[in-house]
GROMACS .gro file of C-alpha atoms in nm:
model
  270
    1UNK     CA    1  11.029  24.641   5.746
    2UNK     CA    2  10.835  24.321   5.816
    3UNK     CA    3  11.053  24.145   5.557
    4UNK     CA    4  11.366  24.251   5.747
    5UNK     CA    5  11.225  24.124   6.077
    6UNK     CA    6  11.124  23.796   5.914
    7UNK     CA    7  11.474  23.761   5.769
    8UNK     CA    8  11.636  23.816   6.108
    9UNK     CA    9  11.390  23.585   6.280
   10UNK     CA   10  11.493  23.294   6.058
   11UNK     CA   11  11.831  23.306   6.232
   12UNK     CA   12  11.661  23.296   6.572
   13UNK     CA   13  11.442  23.000   6.466
   14UNK     CA   14  11.760  22.815   6.374
   15UNK     CA   15  11.893  22.890   6.726
   16UNK     CA   16  12.185  23.103   6.609
   17UNK     CA   17  12.351  23.340   6.854
   18UNK     CA   18  12.276  23.707   6.913
   19UNK     CA   19  12.610  23.806   6.760
   20UNK     CA   20  12.526  23.616   6.440
   21UNK     CA   21  12.186  23.786   6.412
   22UNK     CA   22  12.334  24.128   6.486
   23UNK     CA   23  12.604  24.068   6.225
   24UNK     CA   24  12.334  23.983   5.970
   25UNK     CA   25  12.155  24.308   6.054
   26UNK     CA   26  12.479  24.504   6.015
   27UNK     CA   27  12.550  24.339   5.680
   28UNK     CA   28  12.198  24.418   5.559
   29UNK     CA   29  12.233  24.776   5.681
   30UNK     CA   30  12.561  24.816   5.489
   31UNK     CA   31  12.410  24.667   5.175
   32UNK     CA   32  12.108  24.900   5.198
   33UNK     CA   33  12.318  25.200   5.299
   34UNK     CA   34  12.107  25.516   5.294
   35UNK     CA   35  11.780  25.327   5.234
   36UNK     CA   36  11.486  25.456   5.441
   37UNK     CA   37  11.165  25.264   5.496
   38UNK     CA   38  10.861  25.411   5.313
   39UNK     CA   39  10.672  25.672   5.513
   40UNK     CA   40  10.946  25.728   5.773
   41UNK     CA   41  11.306  25.837   5.806
   42UNK     CA   42  11.424  25.515   5.974
   43UNK     CA   43  11.685  25.278   5.827
   44UNK     CA   44  11.766  24.915   5.898
   45UNK     CA   45  12.020  25.031   6.155
   46UNK     CA   46  11.786  25.244   6.366
   47UNK     CA   47  11.425  25.141   6.308
   48UNK     CA   48  11.262  25.109   6.656
   49UNK     CA   49  11.103  24.770   6.581
   50UNK     CA   50  11.434  24.623   6.462
   51UNK     CA   51  11.620  24.771   6.759
   52UNK     CA   52  11.360  24.627   7.000
   53UNK     CA   53  11.374  24.288   6.828
   54UNK     CA   54  11.753  24.272   6.866
   55UNK     CA   55  11.721  24.374   7.230
   56UNK     CA   56  11.471  24.093   7.283
   57UNK     CA   57  11.707  23.842   7.122
   58UNK     CA   58  11.985  23.967   7.348
   59UNK     CA   59  11.768  23.915   7.658
   60UNK     CA   60  11.665  23.566   7.543
   61UNK     CA   61  12.013  23.439   7.463
   62UNK     CA   62  12.276  23.639   7.644
   63UNK     CA   63  12.610  23.635   7.456
   64UNK     CA   64  12.877  23.430   7.627
   65UNK     CA   65  13.237  23.337   7.545
   66UNK     CA   66  13.280  23.002   7.374
   67UNK     CA   67  13.499  22.880   7.659
   68UNK     CA   68  13.439  22.957   8.026
   69UNK     CA   69  13.758  22.774   8.119
   70UNK     CA   70  14.050  22.615   7.939
   71UNK     CA   71  14.242  22.290   7.952
   72UNK     CA   72  14.562  22.221   8.140
   73UNK     CA   73  14.870  22.226   7.919
   74UNK     CA   74  15.062  21.980   8.138
   75UNK     CA   75  14.903  21.650   8.016
   76UNK     CA   76  14.954  21.760   7.655
   77UNK     CA   77  15.321  21.830   7.719
   78UNK     CA   78  15.359  21.495   7.893
   79UNK     CA   79  15.213  21.324   7.587
   80UNK     CA   80  15.446  21.518   7.354
   81UNK     CA   81  15.745  21.406   7.560
   82UNK     CA   82  15.654  21.048   7.472
   83UNK     CA   83  15.690  21.134   7.101
   84UNK     CA   84  16.066  21.106   7.118
   85UNK     CA   85  16.327  21.051   6.977
   86UNK     CA   86  16.230  21.242   6.667
   87UNK     CA   87  16.405  21.011   6.422
   88UNK     CA   88  16.185  20.723   6.539
   89UNK     CA   89  15.859  20.907   6.465
   90UNK     CA   90  15.660  20.865   6.148
   91UNK     CA   91  15.621  21.175   5.934
   92UNK     CA   92  15.260  21.196   6.050
   93UNK     CA   93  15.356  21.193   6.419
   94UNK     CA   94  15.635  21.443   6.358
   95UNK     CA   95  15.402  21.677   6.168
   96UNK     CA   96  15.137  21.661   6.442
   97UNK     CA   97  15.396  21.729   6.712
   98UNK     CA   98  15.540  22.027   6.525
   99UNK     CA   99  15.195  22.175   6.460
  100UNK     CA  100  15.085  22.176   6.823
  101UNK     CA  101  15.424  22.290   6.954
  102UNK     CA  102  15.414  22.584   6.713
  103UNK     CA  103  15.058  22.664   6.820
  104UNK     CA  104  15.139  22.650   7.192
  105UNK     CA  105  15.473  22.830   7.190
  106UNK     CA  106  15.370  23.104   6.946
  107UNK     CA  107  15.009  23.149   7.057
  108UNK     CA  108  14.911  23.195   6.692
  109UNK     CA  109  14.601  23.081   6.504
  110UNK     CA  110  14.602  22.788   6.264
  111UNK     CA  111  14.559  23.047   5.988
  112UNK     CA  112  14.892  23.209   6.078
  113UNK     CA  113  15.070  22.873   6.093
  114UNK     CA  114  14.941  22.789   5.746
  115UNK     CA  115  15.106  23.109   5.615
  116UNK     CA  116  15.457  23.020   5.739
  117UNK     CA  117  15.710  22.980   5.459
  118UNK     CA  118  16.061  22.842   5.441
  119UNK     CA  119  16.158  23.120   5.201
  120UNK     CA  120  16.057  23.375   5.465
  121UNK     CA  121  16.252  23.212   5.747
  122UNK     CA  122  16.585  23.291   5.910
  123UNK     CA  123  16.779  23.033   6.111
  124UNK     CA  124  17.032  23.107   6.386
  125UNK     CA  125  17.190  22.870   6.644
  126UNK     CA  126  16.928  22.978   6.900
  127UNK     CA  127  16.608  23.050   6.710
  128UNK     CA  128  16.415  23.050   6.385
  129UNK     CA  129  16.261  23.379   6.278
  130UNK     CA  130  15.955  23.371   6.054
  131UNK     CA  131  15.843  23.677   5.859
  132UNK     CA  132  15.466  23.676   5.811
  133UNK     CA  133  15.393  23.813   5.465
  134UNK     CA  134  15.017  23.753   5.456
  135UNK     CA  135  14.752  23.942   5.648
  136UNK     CA  136  14.630  23.751   5.953
  137UNK     CA  137  14.299  23.791   6.130
  138UNK     CA  138  14.419  24.021   6.408
  139UNK     CA  139  14.597  24.261   6.171
  140UNK     CA  140  14.469  24.618   6.174
  141UNK     CA  141  14.620  24.957   6.089
  142UNK     CA  142  14.894  25.027   6.340
  143UNK     CA  143  14.908  24.670   6.468
  144UNK     CA  144  15.035  24.414   6.217
  145UNK     CA  145  15.196  24.078   6.296
  146UNK     CA  146  15.511  24.091   6.086
  147UNK     CA  147  15.722  23.815   6.244
  148UNK     CA  148  15.762  23.576   6.533
  149UNK     CA  149  16.039  23.360   6.684
  150UNK     CA  150  16.072  22.987   6.735
  151UNK     CA  151  16.331  22.958   7.011
  152UNK     CA  152  16.541  22.672   7.144
  153UNK     CA  153  16.428  22.504   7.464
  154UNK     CA  154  16.671  22.307   7.687
  155UNK     CA  155  16.436  22.008   7.723
  156UNK     CA  156  16.479  21.840   7.385
  157UNK     CA  157  16.154  21.633   7.378
  158UNK     CA  158  15.961  21.963   7.404
  159UNK     CA  159  16.196  22.177   7.196
  160UNK     CA  160  16.004  22.325   6.903
  161UNK     CA  161  16.335  22.441   6.750
  162UNK     CA  162  16.469  22.082   6.734
  163UNK     CA  163  16.135  21.950   6.611
  164UNK     CA  164  16.125  22.210   6.334
  165UNK     CA  165  16.486  22.142   6.238
  166UNK     CA  166  16.420  21.769   6.212
  167UNK     CA  167  16.096  21.829   6.019
  168UNK     CA  168  16.279  22.038   5.759
  169UNK     CA  169  16.537  21.762   5.715
  170UNK     CA  170  16.268  21.493   5.677
  171UNK     CA  171  16.069  21.693   5.419
  172UNK     CA  172  16.364  21.830   5.222
  173UNK     CA  173  16.338  21.580   4.936
  174UNK     CA  174  15.961  21.618   4.890
  175UNK     CA  175  15.942  21.992   4.937
  176UNK     CA  176  15.838  22.212   4.644
  177UNK     CA  177  16.044  22.527   4.691
  178UNK     CA  178  15.839  22.708   4.430
  179UNK     CA  179  15.553  22.677   4.675
  180UNK     CA  180  15.760  22.762   4.981
  181UNK     CA  181  15.511  22.683   5.258
  182UNK     CA  182  15.645  22.526   5.576
  183UNK     CA  183  15.375  22.277   5.673
  184UNK     CA  184  15.295  22.008   5.419
  185UNK     CA  185  15.063  21.711   5.395
  186UNK     CA  186  15.233  21.395   5.524
  187UNK     CA  187  15.097  21.185   5.236
  188UNK     CA  188  15.175  21.207   4.866
  189UNK     CA  189  15.193  21.443   4.682
  190UNK     CA  190  15.298  21.636   5.001
  191UNK     CA  191  15.119  21.955   4.911
  192UNK     CA  192  15.069  22.270   5.114
  193UNK     CA  193  14.776  22.241   5.356
  194UNK     CA  194  14.538  22.501   5.497
  195UNK     CA  195  14.428  22.610   5.843
  196UNK     CA  196  14.152  22.348   5.866
  197UNK     CA  197  14.402  22.063   5.824
  198UNK     CA  198  14.630  22.210   6.090
  199UNK     CA  199  14.328  22.237   6.318
  200UNK     CA  200  14.252  21.866   6.269
  201UNK     CA  201  14.612  21.775   6.348
  202UNK     CA  202  14.602  21.975   6.670
  203UNK     CA  203  14.270  21.821   6.773
  204UNK     CA  204  14.416  21.475   6.714
  205UNK     CA  205  14.699  21.546   6.958
  206UNK     CA  206  14.463  21.705   7.212
  207UNK     CA  207  14.237  21.399   7.198
  208UNK     CA  208  14.533  21.163   7.242
  209UNK     CA  209  14.642  21.372   7.543
  210UNK     CA  210  14.306  21.338   7.716
  211UNK     CA  211  14.160  21.682   7.633
  212UNK     CA  212  13.785  21.684   7.561
  213UNK     CA  213  13.785  21.765   7.189
  214UNK     CA  214  13.406  21.765   7.178
  215UNK     CA  215  13.430  22.084   7.380
  216UNK     CA  216  13.771  22.230   7.295
  217UNK     CA  217  13.873  22.300   6.936
  218UNK     CA  218  14.217  22.373   6.791
  219UNK     CA  219  14.177  22.748   6.851
  220UNK     CA  220  14.171  22.679   7.227
  221UNK     CA  221  14.550  22.640   7.220
  222UNK     CA  222  14.572  23.022   7.226
  223UNK     CA  223  14.373  23.042   7.547
  224UNK     CA  224  14.547  22.746   7.711
  225UNK     CA  225  14.897  22.876   7.630
  226UNK     CA  226  14.823  23.238   7.724
  227UNK     CA  227  14.650  23.140   8.050
  228UNK     CA  228  14.948  22.923   8.149
  229UNK     CA  229  15.199  23.193   8.055
  230UNK     CA  230  15.008  23.462   8.248
  231UNK     CA  231  15.101  23.286   8.573
  232UNK     CA  232  15.471  23.317   8.499
  233UNK     CA  233  15.537  23.630   8.290
  234UNK     CA  234  15.394  23.985   8.272
  235UNK     CA  235  15.084  24.044   8.061
  236UNK     CA  236  15.271  24.296   7.844
  237UNK     CA  237  15.510  24.022   7.733
  238UNK     CA  238  15.216  23.800   7.635
  239UNK     CA  239  15.049  24.077   7.435
  240UNK     CA  240  15.371  24.153   7.249
  241UNK     CA  241  15.451  23.788   7.179
  242UNK     CA  242  15.108  23.691   7.043
  243UNK     CA  243  15.028  24.023   6.876
  244UNK     CA  244  14.734  24.153   7.079
  245UNK     CA  245  14.716  24.530   7.092
  246UNK     CA  246  14.501  24.558   7.406
  247UNK     CA  247  14.504  24.381   7.740
  248UNK     CA  248  14.124  24.380   7.738
  249UNK     CA  249  14.127  24.135   7.445
  250UNK     CA  250  14.342  23.893   7.643
  251UNK     CA  251  14.142  23.931   7.965
  252UNK     CA  252  13.801  23.900   7.798
  253UNK     CA  253  13.857  23.619   7.551
  254UNK     CA  254  14.172  23.424   7.641
  255UNK     CA  255  14.261  23.447   8.010
  256UNK     CA  256  14.056  23.158   8.147
  257UNK     CA  257  14.072  22.946   8.463
  258UNK     CA  258  14.244  22.615   8.396
  259UNK     CA  259  14.043  22.298   8.455
  260UNK     CA  260  14.207  22.128   8.749
  261UNK     CA  261  14.345  21.787   8.671
  262UNK     CA  262  14.321  21.657   9.028
  263UNK     CA  263  14.008  21.775   9.207
  264UNK     CA  264  13.915  21.672   9.562
  265UNK     CA  265  13.656  21.426   9.431
  266UNK     CA  266  13.909  21.283   9.189
  267UNK     CA  267  14.163  21.241   9.467
  268UNK     CA  268  13.906  21.055   9.679
  269UNK     CA  269  13.802  20.822   9.398
  270UNK     CA  270  14.149  20.763   9.261
   0.00000   0.00000   0.00000
């Protein structure tokens, strides 16, 4: 038992969070399923000393959401409007613009965007429909993200439909249709990229828009978009669009107060 406590304490010494330490205990408990400590009937999951240790860790470092607030979408949209007309943009600028517009308008993770494929896409005059073939993080029995729409928007500089259409035209000659993925690297040999690359693209645009990227990562687009939308449309529509099964998930992790762009102090000093 002392070995288990020492193992868990190494995480605490390295200043990792309570949830990380508790996850390590759960993983160890699953690996040693049914194992009981010598001389007692306790397991890793219910030994009093381990339970008390985890409670102490909880009291020392109370779990908290990564973000207590979120950034204002407006400055980002104003920056994206400057990236126009589309035919004057470099492939790099066009790719970055498409990535963040997809993230904001769909509310999906970078992982989901990396799964999008042109051979699982339907185009109509008003929208693109993507069928998601791979399992995404939020998938669970009874709640699976199978598709989502990319709709036309009347303001062309912010229209993700037009940006996507132009991106497909620009990448047509370098696209490997045996691969089929939508988002490609903007340098040779123009291969399919993963979620981490999409995250870097989004952070680049956020930084150029004035968002503090030392604090906010690419995943924060979900919170920023959902928090903005919650002021205009019903929560049920947000849950259905993004793929959350419960309102509590949205309220607990994603519905955050928006950092005001013009505070009283800022107005005085401006």
